[in-house]
PDB file of C-alpha atoms in Angstrom:
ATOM      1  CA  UNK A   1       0.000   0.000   0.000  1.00  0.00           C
ATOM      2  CA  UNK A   2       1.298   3.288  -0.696  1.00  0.00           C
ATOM      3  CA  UNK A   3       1.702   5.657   2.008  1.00  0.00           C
ATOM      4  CA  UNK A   4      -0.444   8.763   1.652  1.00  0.00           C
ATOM      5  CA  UNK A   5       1.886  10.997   2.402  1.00  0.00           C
ATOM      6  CA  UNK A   6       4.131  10.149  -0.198  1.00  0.00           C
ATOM      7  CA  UNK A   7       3.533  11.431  -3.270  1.00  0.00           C
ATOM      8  CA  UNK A   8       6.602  11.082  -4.862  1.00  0.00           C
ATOM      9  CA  UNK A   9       5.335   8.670  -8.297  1.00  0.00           C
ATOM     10  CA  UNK A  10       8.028   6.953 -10.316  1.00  0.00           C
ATOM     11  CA  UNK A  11       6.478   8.433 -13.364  1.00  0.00           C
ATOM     12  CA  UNK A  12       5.710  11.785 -12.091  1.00  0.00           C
ATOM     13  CA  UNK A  13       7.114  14.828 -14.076  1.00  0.00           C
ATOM     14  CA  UNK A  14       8.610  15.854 -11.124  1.00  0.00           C
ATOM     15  CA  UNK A  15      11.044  12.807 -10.711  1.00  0.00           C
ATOM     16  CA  UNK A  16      11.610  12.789 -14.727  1.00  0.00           C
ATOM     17  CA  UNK A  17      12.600  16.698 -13.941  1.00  0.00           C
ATOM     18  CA  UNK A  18      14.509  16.205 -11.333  1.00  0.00           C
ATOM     19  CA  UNK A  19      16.448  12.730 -13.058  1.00  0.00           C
ATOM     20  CA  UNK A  20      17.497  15.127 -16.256  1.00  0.00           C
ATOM     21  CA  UNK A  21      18.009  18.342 -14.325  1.00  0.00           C
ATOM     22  CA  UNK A  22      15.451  20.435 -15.708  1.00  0.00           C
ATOM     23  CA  UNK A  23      16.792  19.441 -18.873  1.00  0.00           C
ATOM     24  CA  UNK A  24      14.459  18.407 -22.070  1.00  0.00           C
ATOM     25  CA  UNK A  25      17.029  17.749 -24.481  1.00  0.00           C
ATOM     26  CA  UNK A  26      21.008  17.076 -25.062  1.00  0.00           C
ATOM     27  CA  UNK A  27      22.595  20.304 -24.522  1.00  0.00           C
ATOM     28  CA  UNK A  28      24.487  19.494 -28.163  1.00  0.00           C
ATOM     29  CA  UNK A  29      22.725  17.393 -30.635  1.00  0.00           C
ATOM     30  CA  UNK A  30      24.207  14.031 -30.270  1.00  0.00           C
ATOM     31  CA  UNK A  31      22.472  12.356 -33.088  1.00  0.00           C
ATOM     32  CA  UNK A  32      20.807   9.569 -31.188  1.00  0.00           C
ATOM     33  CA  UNK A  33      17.854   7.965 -31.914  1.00  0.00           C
ATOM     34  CA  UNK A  34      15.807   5.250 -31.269  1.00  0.00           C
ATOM     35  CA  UNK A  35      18.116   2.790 -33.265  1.00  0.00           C
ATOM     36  CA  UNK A  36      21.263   4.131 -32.161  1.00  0.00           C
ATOM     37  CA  UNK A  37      24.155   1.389 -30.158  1.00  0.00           C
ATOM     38  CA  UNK A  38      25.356   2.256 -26.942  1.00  0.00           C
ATOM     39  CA  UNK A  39      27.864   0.120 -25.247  1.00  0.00           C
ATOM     40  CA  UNK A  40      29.487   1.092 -22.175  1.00  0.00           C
ATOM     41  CA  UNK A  41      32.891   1.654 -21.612  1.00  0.00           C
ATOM     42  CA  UNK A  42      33.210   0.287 -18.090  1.00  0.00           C
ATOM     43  CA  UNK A  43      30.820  -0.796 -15.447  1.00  0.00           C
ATOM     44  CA  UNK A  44      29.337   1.983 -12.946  1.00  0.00           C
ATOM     45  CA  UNK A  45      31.353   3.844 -10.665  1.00  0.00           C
ATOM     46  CA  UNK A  46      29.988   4.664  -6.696  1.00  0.00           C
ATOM     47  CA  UNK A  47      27.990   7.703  -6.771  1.00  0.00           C
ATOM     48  CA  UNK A  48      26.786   7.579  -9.919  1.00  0.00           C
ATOM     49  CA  UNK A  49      23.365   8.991 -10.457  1.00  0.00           C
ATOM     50  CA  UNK A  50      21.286   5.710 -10.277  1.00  0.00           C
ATOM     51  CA  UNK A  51      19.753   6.044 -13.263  1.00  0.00           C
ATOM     52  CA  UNK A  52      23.020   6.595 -14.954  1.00  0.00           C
ATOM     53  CA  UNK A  53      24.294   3.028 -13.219  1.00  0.00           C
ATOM     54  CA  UNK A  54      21.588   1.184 -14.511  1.00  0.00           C
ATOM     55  CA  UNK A  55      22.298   2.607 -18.368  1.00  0.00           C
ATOM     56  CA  UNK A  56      26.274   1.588 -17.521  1.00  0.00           C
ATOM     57  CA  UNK A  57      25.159  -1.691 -16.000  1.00  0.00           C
ATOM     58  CA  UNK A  58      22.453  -2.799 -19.148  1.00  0.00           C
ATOM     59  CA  UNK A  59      24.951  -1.187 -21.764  1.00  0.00           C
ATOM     60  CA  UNK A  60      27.667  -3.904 -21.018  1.00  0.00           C
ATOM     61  CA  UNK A  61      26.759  -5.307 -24.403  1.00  0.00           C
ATOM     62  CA  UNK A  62      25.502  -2.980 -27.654  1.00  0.00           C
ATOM     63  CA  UNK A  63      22.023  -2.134 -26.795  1.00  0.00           C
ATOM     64  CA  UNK A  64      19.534   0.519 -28.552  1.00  0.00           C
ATOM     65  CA  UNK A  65      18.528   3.826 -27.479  1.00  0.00           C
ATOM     66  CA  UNK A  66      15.274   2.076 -27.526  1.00  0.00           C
ATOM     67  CA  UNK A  67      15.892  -1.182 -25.550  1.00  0.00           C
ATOM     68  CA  UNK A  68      17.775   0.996 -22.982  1.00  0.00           C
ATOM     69  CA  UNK A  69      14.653   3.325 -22.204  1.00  0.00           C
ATOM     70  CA  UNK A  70      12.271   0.140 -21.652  1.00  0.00           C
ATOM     71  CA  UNK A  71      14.458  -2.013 -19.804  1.00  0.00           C
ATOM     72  CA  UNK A  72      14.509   1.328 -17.138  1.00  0.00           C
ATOM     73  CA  UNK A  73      11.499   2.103 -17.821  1.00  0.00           C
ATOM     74  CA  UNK A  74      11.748   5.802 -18.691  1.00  0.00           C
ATOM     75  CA  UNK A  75      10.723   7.464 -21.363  1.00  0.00           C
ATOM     76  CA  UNK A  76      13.097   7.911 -24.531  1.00  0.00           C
ATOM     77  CA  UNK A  77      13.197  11.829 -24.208  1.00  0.00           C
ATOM     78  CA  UNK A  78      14.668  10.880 -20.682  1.00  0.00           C
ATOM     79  CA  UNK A  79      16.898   8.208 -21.763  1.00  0.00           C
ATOM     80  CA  UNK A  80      18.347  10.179 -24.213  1.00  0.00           C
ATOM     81  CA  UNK A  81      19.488  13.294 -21.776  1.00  0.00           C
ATOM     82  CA  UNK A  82      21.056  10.839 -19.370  1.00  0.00           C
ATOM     83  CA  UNK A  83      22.883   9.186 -22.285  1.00  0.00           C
ATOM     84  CA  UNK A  84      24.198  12.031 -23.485  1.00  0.00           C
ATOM     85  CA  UNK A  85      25.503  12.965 -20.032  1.00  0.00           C
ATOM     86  CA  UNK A  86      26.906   9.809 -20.094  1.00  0.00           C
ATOM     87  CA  UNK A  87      28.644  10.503 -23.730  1.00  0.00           C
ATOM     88  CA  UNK A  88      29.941  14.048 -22.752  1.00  0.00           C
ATOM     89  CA  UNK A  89      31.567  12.185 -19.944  1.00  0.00           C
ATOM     90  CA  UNK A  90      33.796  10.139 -21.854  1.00  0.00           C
ATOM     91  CA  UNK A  91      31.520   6.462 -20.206  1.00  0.00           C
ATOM     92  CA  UNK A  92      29.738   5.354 -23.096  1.00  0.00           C
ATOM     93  CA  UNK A  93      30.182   5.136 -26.695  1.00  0.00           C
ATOM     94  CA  UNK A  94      27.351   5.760 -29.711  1.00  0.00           C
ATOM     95  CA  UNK A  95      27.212   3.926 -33.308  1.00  0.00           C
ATOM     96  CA  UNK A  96      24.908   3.818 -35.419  1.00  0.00           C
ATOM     97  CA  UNK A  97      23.581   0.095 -36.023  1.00  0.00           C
ATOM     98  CA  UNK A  98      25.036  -2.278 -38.643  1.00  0.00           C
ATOM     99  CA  UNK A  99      23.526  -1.237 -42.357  1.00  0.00           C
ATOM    100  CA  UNK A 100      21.873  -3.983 -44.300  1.00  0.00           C
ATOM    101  CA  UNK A 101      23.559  -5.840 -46.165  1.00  0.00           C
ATOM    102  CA  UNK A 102      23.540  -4.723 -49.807  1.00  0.00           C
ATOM    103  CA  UNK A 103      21.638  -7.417 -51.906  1.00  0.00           C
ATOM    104  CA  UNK A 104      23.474  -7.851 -54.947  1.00  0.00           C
ATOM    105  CA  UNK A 105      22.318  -7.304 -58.697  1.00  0.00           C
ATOM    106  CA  UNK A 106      18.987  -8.967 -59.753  1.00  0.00           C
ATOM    107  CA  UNK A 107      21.511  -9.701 -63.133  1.00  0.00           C
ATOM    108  CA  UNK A 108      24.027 -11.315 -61.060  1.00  0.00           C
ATOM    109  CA  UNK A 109      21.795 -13.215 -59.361  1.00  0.00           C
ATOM    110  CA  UNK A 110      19.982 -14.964 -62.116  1.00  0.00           C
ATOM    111  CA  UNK A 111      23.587 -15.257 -64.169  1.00  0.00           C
ATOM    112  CA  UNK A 112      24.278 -17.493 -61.241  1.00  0.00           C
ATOM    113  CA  UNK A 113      21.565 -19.619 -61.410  1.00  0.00           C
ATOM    114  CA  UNK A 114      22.121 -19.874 -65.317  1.00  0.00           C
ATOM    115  CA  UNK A 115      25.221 -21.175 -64.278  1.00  0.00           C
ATOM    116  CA  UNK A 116      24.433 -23.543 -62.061  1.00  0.00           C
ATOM    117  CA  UNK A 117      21.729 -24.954 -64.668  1.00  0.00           C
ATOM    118  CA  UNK A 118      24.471 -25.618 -66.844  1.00  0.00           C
ATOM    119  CA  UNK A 119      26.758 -27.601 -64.628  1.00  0.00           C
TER     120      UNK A 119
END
């Protein structure tokens, strides 16, 4: 049961203002989206803002902007502040995922089978 007199909510816009310090957005574009790697660079330090531990401690292997803000359950506006903190301090790393694989000429592909045919 919760107690009345707390009215602190995990959710609240209070907490999310408090978590990002009043901030809504990176304070330099970073280029992250919701696709966007982050692996970290070493596991959390004492101290850290919790928040930021929990990114360090998930981000141990590639994850996505997007996997990282439902696994902590914030939202990705949040996610991607403390992120960026995390960039600007030298503990996490950014990529953009792996492109698809180029398929190759319809041409080629069909020369190949002609080939094959012919064996």
């Amino acid at each position: 049961m919760r107690d009345p007199g707390n009215t602190w909510e995990d959710g609240s816009p209070e907490r999310l203002y408090v978590i990002t310090g009043g901030r809504s957005a990176p304070l330099v574009p970073s280029g992250l989206d919701l696709v966007t790697l982050i692996v970290a660079k070493s596991g959390p330090k004492p101290g850290m803002q919790p928040e930021h531990a929990a990114i360090m401690r998930l981000c141990q292997a590639p994850l996505s902007v997007a996997e990282i803000s439902a696994y902590i359950g914030l939202p990705v506006s949040v996610v991607t502040v403390l992120i960026d903190d995390l960039l600007t301090a030298g503990k996490v790393l950014s990529r953009a995922p792996v492109a698809r694989a180029q398929l190759p000429d319809l041409a080629l592909i069909e020369a190949v089978i002609d080939g094959l045919r012919k064996l």
